[in-house]
Coordinates of C-alpha atoms in Angstrom, one line a residue:
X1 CA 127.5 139.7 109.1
X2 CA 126.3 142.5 111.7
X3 CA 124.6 145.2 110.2
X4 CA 126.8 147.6 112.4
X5 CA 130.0 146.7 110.4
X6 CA 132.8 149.1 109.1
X7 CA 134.3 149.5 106.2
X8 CA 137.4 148.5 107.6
X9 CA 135.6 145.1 109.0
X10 CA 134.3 144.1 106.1
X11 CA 137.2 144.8 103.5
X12 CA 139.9 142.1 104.5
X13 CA 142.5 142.8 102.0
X14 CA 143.5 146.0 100.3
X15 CA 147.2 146.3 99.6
X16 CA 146.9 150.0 98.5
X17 CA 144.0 150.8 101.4
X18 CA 144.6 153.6 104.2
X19 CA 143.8 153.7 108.0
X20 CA 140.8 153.3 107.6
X21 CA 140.6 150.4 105.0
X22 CA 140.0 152.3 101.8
X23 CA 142.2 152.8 99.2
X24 CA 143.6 156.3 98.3
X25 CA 141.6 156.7 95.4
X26 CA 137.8 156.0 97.2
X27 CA 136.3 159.0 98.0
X28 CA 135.0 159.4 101.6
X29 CA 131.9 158.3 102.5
X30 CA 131.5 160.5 105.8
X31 CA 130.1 163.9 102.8
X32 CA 126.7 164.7 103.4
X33 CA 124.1 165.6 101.4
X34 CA 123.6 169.3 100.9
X35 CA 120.6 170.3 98.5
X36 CA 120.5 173.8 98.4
X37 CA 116.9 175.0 98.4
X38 CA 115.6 177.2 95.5
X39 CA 112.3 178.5 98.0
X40 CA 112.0 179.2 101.2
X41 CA 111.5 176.7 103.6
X42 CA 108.0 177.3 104.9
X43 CA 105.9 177.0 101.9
X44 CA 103.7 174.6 102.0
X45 CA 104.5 171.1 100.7
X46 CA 107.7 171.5 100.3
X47 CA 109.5 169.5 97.8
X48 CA 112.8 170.3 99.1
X49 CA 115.8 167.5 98.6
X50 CA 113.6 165.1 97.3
X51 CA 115.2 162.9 95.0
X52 CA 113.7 161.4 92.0
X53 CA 114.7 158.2 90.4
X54 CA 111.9 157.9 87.9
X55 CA 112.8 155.5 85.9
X56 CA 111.5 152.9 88.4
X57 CA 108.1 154.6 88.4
X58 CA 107.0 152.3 90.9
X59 CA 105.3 149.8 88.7
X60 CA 105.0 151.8 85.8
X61 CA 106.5 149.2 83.7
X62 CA 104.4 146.5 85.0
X63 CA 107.0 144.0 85.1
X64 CA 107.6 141.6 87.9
X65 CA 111.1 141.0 89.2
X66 CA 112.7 137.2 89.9
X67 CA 112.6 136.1 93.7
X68 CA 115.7 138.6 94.9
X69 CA 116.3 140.6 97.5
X70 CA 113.2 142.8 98.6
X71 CA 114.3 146.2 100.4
X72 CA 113.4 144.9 103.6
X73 CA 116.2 141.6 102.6
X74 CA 118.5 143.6 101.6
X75 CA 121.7 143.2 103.5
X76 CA 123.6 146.3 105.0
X77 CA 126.5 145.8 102.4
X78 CA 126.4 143.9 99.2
X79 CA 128.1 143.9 95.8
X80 CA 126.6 143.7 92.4
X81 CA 127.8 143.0 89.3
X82 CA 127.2 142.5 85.6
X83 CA 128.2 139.4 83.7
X84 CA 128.8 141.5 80.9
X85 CA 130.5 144.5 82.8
X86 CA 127.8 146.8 82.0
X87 CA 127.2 148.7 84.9
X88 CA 127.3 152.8 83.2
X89 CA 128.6 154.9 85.7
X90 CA 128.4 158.3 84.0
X91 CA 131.5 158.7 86.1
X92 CA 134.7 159.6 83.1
X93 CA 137.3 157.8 85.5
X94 CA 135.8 154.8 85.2
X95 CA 132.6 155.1 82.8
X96 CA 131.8 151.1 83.1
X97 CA 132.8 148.1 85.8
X98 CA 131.7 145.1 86.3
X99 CA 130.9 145.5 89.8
X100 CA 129.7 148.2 92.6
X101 CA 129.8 147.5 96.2
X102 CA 127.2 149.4 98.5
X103 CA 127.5 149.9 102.2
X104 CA 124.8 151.3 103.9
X105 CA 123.0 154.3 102.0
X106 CA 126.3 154.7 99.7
X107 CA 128.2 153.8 96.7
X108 CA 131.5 152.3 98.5
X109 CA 134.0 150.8 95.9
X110 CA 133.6 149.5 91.9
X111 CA 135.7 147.7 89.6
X112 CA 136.1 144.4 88.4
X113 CA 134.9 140.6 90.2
X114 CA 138.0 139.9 90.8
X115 CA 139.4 143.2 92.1
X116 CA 135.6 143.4 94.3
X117 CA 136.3 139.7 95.5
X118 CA 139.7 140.6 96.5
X119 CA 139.1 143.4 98.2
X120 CA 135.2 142.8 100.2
X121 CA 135.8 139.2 101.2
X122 CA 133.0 139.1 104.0
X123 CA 129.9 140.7 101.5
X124 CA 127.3 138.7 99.2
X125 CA 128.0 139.5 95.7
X126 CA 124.8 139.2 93.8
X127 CA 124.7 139.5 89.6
X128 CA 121.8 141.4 87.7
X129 CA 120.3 139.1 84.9
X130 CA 122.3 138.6 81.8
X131 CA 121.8 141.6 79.3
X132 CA 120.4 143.5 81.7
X133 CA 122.5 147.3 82.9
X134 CA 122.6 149.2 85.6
X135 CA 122.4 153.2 85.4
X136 CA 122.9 156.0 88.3
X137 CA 119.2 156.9 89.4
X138 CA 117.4 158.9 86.6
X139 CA 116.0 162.3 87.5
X140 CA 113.3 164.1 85.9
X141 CA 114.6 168.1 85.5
X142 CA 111.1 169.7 84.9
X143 CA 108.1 168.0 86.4
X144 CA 104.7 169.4 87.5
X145 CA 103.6 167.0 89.9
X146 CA 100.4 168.3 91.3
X147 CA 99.1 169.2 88.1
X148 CA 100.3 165.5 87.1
X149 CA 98.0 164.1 90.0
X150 CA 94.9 166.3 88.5
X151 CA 95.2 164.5 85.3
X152 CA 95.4 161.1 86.9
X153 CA 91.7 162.4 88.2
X154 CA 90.1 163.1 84.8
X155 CA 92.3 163.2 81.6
X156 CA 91.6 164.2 78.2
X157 CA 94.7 163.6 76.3
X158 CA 93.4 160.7 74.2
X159 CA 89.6 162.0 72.3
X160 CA 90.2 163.0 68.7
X161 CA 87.6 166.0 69.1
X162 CA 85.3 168.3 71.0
X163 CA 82.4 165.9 70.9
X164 CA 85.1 163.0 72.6
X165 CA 86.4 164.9 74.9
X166 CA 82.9 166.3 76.1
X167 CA 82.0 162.7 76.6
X168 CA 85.3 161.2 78.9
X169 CA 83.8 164.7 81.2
X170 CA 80.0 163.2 81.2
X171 CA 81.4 159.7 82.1
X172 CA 83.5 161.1 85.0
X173 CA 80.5 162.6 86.0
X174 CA 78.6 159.5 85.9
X175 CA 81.3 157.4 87.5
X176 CA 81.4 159.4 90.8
X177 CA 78.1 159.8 92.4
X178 CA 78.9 162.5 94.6
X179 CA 79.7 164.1 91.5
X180 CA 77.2 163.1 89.6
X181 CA 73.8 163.7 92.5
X182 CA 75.8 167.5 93.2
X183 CA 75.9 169.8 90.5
X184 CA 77.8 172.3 92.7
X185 CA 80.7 170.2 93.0
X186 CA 83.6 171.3 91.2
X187 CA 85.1 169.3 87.9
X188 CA 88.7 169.5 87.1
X189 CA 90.7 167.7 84.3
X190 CA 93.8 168.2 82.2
X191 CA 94.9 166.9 78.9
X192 CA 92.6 168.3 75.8
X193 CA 94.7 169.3 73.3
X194 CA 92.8 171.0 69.7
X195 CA 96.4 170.1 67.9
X196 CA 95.1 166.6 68.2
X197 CA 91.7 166.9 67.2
X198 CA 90.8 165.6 63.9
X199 CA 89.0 168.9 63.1
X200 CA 91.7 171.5 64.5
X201 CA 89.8 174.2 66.3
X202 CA 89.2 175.5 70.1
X203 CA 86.4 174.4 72.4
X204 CA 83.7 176.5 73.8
X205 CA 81.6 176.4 76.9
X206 CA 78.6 175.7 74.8
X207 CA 80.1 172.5 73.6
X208 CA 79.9 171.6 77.5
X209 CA 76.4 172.8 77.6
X210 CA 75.1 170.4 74.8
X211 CA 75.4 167.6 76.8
X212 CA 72.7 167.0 79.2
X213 CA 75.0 166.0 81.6
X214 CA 77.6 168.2 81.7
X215 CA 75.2 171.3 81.3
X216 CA 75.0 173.6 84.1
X217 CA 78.1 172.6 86.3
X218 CA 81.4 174.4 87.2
X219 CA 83.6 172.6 85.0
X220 CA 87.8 173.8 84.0
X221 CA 89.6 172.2 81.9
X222 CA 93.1 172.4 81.4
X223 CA 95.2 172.2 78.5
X224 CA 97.8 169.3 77.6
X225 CA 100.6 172.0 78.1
X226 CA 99.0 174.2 80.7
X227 CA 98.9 177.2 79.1
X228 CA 95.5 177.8 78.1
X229 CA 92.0 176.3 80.2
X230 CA 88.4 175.7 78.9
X231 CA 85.5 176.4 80.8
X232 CA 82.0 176.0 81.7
X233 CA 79.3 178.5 81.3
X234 CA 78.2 178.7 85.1
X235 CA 82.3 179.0 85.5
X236 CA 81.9 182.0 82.9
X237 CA 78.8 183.3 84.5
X238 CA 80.4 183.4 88.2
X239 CA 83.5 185.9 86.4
X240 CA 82.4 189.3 88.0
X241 CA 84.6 191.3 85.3
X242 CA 86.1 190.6 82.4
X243 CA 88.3 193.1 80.3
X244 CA 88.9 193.6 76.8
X245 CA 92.3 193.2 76.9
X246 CA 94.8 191.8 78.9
X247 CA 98.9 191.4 79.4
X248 CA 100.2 188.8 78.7
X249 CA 97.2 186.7 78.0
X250 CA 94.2 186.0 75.6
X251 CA 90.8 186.1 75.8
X252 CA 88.9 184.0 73.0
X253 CA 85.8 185.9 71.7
X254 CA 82.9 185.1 69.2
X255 CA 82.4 187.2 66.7
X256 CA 79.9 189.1 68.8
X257 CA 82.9 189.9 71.1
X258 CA 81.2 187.7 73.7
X259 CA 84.0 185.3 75.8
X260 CA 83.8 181.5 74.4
X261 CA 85.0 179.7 77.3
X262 CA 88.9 179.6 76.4
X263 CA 91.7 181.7 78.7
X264 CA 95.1 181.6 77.5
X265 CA 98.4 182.3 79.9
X266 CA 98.2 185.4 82.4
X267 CA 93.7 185.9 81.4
X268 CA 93.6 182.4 83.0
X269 CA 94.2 184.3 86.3
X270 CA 90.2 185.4 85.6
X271 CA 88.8 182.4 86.4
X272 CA 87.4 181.9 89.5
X273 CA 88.4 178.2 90.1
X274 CA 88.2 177.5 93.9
X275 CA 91.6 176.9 95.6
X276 CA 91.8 173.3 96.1
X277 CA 91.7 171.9 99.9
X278 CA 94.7 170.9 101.5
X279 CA 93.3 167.6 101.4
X280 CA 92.7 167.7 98.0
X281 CA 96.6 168.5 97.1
X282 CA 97.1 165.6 99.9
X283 CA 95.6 163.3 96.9
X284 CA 96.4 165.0 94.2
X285 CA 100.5 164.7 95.5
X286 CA 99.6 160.9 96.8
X287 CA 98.4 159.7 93.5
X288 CA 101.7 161.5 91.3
X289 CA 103.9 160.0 94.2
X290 CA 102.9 156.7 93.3
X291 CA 104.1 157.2 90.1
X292 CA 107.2 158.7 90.7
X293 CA 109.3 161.2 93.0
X294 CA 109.0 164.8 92.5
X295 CA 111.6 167.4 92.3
X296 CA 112.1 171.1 93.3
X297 CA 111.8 174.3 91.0
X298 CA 111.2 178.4 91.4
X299 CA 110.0 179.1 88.0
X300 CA 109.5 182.9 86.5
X301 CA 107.1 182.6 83.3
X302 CA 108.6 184.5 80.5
X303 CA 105.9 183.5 77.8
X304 CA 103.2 181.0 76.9
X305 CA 103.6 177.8 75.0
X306 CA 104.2 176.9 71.2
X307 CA 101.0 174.7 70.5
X308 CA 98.9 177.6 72.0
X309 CA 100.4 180.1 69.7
X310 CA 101.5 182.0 73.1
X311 CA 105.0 181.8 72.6
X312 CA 106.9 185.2 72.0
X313 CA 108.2 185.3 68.6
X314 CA 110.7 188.4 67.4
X315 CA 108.7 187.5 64.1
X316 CA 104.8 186.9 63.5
X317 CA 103.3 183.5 63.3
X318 CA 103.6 182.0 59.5
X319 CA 100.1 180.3 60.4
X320 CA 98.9 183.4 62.5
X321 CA 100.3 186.5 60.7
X322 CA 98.3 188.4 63.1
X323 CA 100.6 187.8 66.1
X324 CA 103.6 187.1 67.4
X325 CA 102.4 185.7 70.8
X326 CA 103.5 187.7 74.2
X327 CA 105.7 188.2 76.7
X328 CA 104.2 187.2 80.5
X329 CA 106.5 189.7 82.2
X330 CA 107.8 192.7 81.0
X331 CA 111.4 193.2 80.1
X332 CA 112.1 196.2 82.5
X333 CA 110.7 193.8 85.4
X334 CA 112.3 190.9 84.5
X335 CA 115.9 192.7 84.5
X336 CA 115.1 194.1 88.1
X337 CA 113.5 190.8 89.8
X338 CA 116.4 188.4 88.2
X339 CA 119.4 190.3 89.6
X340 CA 117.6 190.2 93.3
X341 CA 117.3 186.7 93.4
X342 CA 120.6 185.8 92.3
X343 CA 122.0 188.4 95.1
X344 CA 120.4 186.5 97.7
X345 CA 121.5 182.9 96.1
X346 CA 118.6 182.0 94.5
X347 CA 118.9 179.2 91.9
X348 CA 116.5 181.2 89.1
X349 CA 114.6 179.0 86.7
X350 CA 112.8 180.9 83.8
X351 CA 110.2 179.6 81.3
X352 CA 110.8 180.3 77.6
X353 CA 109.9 179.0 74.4
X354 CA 109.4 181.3 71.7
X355 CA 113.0 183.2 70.3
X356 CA 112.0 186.6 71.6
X357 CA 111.2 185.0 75.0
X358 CA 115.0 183.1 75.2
X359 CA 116.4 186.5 73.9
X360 CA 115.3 188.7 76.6
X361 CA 115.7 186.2 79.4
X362 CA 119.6 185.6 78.1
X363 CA 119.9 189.2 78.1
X364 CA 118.6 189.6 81.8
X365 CA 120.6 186.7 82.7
X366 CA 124.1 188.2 81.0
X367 CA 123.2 191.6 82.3
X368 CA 122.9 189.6 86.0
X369 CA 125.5 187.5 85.8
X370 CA 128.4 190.0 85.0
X371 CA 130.3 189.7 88.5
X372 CA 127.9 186.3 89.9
X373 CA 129.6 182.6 90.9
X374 CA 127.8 181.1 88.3
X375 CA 128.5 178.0 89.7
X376 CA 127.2 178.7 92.6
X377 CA 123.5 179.8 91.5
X378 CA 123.2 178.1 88.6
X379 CA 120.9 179.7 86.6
X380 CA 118.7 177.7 84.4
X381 CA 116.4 178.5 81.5
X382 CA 113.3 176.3 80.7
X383 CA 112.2 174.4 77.9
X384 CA 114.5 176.9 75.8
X385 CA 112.6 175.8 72.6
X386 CA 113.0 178.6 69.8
X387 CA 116.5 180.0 69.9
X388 CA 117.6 182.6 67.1
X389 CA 121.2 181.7 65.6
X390 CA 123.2 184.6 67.8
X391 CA 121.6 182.5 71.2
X392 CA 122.8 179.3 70.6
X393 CA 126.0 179.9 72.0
X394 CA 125.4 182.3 74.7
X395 CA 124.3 178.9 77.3
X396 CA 127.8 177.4 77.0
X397 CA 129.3 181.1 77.4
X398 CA 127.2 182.3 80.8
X399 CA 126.9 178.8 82.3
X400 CA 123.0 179.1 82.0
X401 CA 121.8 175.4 82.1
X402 CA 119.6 174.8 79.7
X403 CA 116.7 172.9 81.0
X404 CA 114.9 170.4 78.3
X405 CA 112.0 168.1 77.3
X406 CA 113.1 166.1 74.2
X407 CA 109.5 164.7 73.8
X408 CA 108.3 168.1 73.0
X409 CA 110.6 167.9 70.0
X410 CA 108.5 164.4 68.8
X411 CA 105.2 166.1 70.0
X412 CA 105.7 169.5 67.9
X413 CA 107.6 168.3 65.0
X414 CA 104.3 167.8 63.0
X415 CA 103.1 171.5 63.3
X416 CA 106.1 173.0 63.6
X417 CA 107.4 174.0 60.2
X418 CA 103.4 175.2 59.8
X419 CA 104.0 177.5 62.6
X420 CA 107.2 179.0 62.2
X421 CA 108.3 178.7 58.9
X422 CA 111.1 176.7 57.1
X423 CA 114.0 178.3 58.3
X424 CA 113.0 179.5 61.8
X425 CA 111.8 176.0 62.6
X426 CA 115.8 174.8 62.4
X427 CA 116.1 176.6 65.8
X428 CA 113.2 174.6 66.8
X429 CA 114.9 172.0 69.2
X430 CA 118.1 172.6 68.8
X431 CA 120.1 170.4 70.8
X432 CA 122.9 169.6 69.3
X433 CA 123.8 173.3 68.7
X434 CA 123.4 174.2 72.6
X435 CA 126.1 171.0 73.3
X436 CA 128.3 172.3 70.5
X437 CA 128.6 175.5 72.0
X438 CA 129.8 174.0 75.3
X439 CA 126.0 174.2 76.6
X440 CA 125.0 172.3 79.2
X441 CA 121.6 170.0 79.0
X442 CA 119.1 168.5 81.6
X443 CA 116.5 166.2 80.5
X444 CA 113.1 166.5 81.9
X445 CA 109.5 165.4 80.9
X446 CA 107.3 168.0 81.5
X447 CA 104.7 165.5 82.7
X448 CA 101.5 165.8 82.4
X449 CA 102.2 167.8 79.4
X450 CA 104.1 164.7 78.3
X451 CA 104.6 161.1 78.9
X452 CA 106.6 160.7 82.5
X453 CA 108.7 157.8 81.1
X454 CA 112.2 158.4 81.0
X455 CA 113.3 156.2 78.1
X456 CA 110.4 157.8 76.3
X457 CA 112.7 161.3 76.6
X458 CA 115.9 159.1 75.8
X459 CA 114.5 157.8 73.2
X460 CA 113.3 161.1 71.7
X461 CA 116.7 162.6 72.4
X462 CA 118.4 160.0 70.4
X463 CA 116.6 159.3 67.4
X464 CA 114.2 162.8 66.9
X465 CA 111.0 159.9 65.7
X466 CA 107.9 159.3 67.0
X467 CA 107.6 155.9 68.9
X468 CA 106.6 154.2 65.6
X469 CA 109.5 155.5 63.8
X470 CA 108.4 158.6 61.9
X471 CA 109.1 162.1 61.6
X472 CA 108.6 164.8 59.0
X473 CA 111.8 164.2 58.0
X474 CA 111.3 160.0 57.4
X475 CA 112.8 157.3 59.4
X476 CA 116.3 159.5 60.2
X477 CA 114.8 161.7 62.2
X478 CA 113.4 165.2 62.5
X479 CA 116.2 167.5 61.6
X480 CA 119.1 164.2 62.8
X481 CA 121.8 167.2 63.0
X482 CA 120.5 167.8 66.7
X483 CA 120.1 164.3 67.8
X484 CA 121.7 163.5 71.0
X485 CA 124.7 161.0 71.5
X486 CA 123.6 157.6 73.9
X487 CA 126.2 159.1 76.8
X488 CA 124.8 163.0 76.4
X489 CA 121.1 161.5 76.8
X490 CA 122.4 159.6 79.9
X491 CA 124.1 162.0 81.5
X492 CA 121.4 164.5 80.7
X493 CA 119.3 162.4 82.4
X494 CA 121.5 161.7 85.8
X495 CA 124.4 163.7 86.1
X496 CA 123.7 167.0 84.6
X497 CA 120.0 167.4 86.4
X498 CA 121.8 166.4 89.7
X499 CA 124.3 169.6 89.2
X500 CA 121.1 171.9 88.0
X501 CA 119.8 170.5 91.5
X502 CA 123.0 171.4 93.4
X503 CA 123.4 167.5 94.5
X504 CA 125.9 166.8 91.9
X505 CA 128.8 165.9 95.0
X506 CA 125.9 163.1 96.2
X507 CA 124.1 161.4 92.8
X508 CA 123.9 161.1 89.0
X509 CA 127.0 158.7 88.7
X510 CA 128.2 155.4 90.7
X511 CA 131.0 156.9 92.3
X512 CA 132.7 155.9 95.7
X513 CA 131.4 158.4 98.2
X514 CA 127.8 159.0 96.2
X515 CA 124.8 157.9 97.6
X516 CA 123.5 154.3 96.2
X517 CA 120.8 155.0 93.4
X518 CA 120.8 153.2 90.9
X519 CA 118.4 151.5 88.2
X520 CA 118.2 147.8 86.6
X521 CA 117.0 148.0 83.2
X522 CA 115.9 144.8 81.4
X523 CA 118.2 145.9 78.0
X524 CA 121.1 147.4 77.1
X525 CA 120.3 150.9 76.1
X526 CA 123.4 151.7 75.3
X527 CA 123.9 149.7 72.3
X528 CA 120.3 147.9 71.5
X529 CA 118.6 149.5 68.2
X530 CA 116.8 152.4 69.2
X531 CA 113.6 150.5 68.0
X532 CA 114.0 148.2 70.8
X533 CA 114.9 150.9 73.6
X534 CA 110.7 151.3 74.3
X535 CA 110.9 147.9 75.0
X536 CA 113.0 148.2 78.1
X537 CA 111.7 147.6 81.9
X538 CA 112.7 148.6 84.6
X539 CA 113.6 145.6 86.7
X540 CA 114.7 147.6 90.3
X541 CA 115.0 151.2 91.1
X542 CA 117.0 151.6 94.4
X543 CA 117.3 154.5 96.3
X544 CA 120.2 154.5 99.2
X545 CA 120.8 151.4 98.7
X546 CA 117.5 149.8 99.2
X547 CA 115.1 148.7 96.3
X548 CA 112.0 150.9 96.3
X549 CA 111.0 149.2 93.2
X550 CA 111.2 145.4 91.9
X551 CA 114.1 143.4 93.4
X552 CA 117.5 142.8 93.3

């Protein structure tokens, strides 16, 4: 078979098939992609219309694939099918086939063997592995993927306290002799977090100047979820001012009123950590691209985080009475900047997490909104973590898309009540409430802050337990109300992040006309016991038709 054949060439028989040799029904393949850009073109590194099908991960799963097709083997039109008919399409019309047939770059026909057979005569038909499935190419909503390649560098997720964590910095040090013979050069890691720590409590920079070391080099360190960075004392030294105050941020202080080393949110902006080189962020994207695709974002901060205590609260902490966190941007500002963007067709994306911070965004957004093509901009709101009761609905009822991480909910579902009380804490999360209410969800990681796996986010969505089967709650699940079904965590993870992305006419479902991603997972995940989902591998990840991951 040439590689240059048609449609029309290869398909021999179709009864109900036009000119052109498809059937009424197919949907042309001659669409292109159009992925809308939400920032201008000429920034730097652009990360424009780049897909991500994560849930290869490019080896993440470590598993080897049978001798199959390679991508460079990989014929120019081929069908594949499932002995068990359970390839998930996320499509309604026809939510699972037995068999797909890609042409090129794109998703050209489905349906049963026989109905393929009849139809593509002149194609090899190839079959996945029994129990295996096939899903539409998983995307990852809400990524940070130079930060990710920073943590790849140095993490600190794993120590259990100061004293740890201090020590995975010295053996970095050690590890890289041009670190380690030049005290000048600059360390960076990410992943402490004090929640963690056996003894709950925030570093200092004379923790980092008790080791020998360590002592005396320009060290930042940021937090597993971003929103707060520990220094060293030469980093604190080199800080030409430092205020008493300032908006929308937190300055730790001893007791003297002297600064400790820790900067929360907007104070963070007072450390004077040197821009990295572009070849720097050349390795830093190199080293998260090997792990995964990264997608695109413009991203207004509206507050901190939970686990930092930065997250704006209408009421105070029930841990920290004291405070009830702050807002990153005022109000006034925030209802002037969002209308602008959305005039000029600007997809918006804002960060909230605490209740007050989700109320005042809505607000903007509704005020915004009033005469918009929601549609058209589709305005999304991240991490929406604390919603009040009167909030819930307002997603399904502006079209705001409501942008989430379920592995947050696993992550914080140990402190949360302790923070926010036993009746706020039911708005913690609340997934099922926003779907009730006609919201709609895309799935995201948040890596670094968390895990990058996609199942690990399925999982999470499904079952609300940590990967050993606990919660708060026991073995149903943190607060199993808001649990996810199996087809809203799918389609949260494909079809709904491709329409937050503006590419819903080219990917998230095997449809005829749709560009050929797809993934090959080892198991059934929709219908294995949600024990065994963690289990899974990922035996191909294809992207336009071509494996980029294992083999087919």
């Amino acid at each position: 078979m040439s590689a240059q054949s048609t449609p029309s060439e290869l398909r021999k028989r179709s009864p109900s098939s036009s000119p052109s040799g498809r059937s009424q029904k197919d949907r042309s393949l001659d669409s292109t992609r159009q992925l809308k850009p939400s920032y201008r073109p000429n920034n730097a590194l652009r990360m424009t219309a780049i897909r991500v099908v994560v849930a290869g991960l490019l080896g993440f799963f470590g598993l080897r694939a049978a001798q199959k097709w390679g991508r460079s083997e990989v014929p120019d039109a081929y069908a594949l099918c499932s002995p068990e008919g359970k390839i998930f399409t996320v499509d309604e019309a026809n939510p699972e086939v037995e068999c797909m047939v890609i042409h090129g770059s794109h998703f050209s026909d489905v349906g049963s063997l026989a109905d393929i057979r009849l139809r593509w005569t002149a194609i090899p038909v190839r079959f996945i592995q029994s129990g295996a499935v096939v899903v539409p190419g998983i995307s990852d909503s809400h990524v940070h993927i130079l930060e990710y390649g920073a943590t790849i560098q140095l993490p600190l997720e794993g120590p259990k306290s100061v004293k740890e964590t201090v020590q995975v910095v010295r053996n970095y040090i050690l590890s890289d002799p041009d670190v380690r013979h030049n005290k000048s050069t600059f360390v960076e890691g990410w992943g402490w977090d004090h929640t963690q720590w056996l003894l709950e409590q925030w570093p200092t920079s004379e923790d980092l100047e008790n080791d020998p070391v360590v002592r005396g080099r320009p060290i930042v360190l940021q937090s597993k979820d971003g929103h707060a960075i520990w220094v060293s004392k030469k980093i604190l030294d080199d800080i030409e001012f430092i205020p008493e105050e300032i908006e929308g941020g937190t300055i730790f202080r001893d007791s003297n009123g002297n600064p400790t080393g820790v900067f929360m949110d907007s104070a963070q902006s007072l450390v004077n950590a040197p821009e990295p080189t572009h070849d720097q962020m050349e390795k830093r994207f190199g080293l998260a691209v090997r792990d995964a695709l990264s997608a695109r974002s413009v991203k207004i901060f509206a507050d901190g985080a939970l686990r930092s205590g930065g997250a704006a609260l209408y009421e105070p902490y029930s841990d920290n009475p004291e405070t009830r966190g702050f807002l990153r941007i005022d109000p006034e500002l925030l209802n002037k900047v969002i209308p602008r963007f959305l005039r000029d067709g600007w997809q918006v994306n804002v960060h909230a997490i605490g209740d007050r911070a989700n109320g005042v965004v809505l607000d903007a957004f509704e005020a915004a909104l009033k005469d918009a093509n929601v549609s058209a901009l589709r305005p999304r709101l991240e991490h929406a973590q604390i919603l009040a009761k009167k909030d819930m609905a307002r997603f399904g009822d502006l079209g705001i898309i409501a942008s989430i991480q379920p592995t947050h909910a696993i992550s914080d579902m140990w402190f949360g009540e302790d923070r926010l009380g036993p009746e706020r804490v039911k708005g913690l999360y609340a997934f099922r409430s926003i779907i009730d209410h006609g919201g709609r969800i895309a799935l995201g990681s948040d890596f670094p802050v968390e895990d990058m796996n996609p199942l690990a986010g399925f999982y999470a969505a499904i079952t609300r337990l940590s990967p050993d089967g606990k919660s708060p709650h026991g073995p149903g699940g943190w607060f199993p109300e808001q649990r996810m079904t199996r087809q809203e965590a799918l389609k949260g993870m494909t079809l709904d992040p491709a329409y937050a992305s503006f590419s819903d006419d080219q990917l998230g479902t095997i449809t005829p006309g749709k560009r050929a991603d797809y993934v090959v997972l080892s198991k059934d995940i929709m219908t294995i016991p949600a024990g065994k989902l963690l289990e899974t591998k990922v035996l191909a990840t294809v992207i336009d038709g071509r494996p980029v991951y294992g083999k087919i």
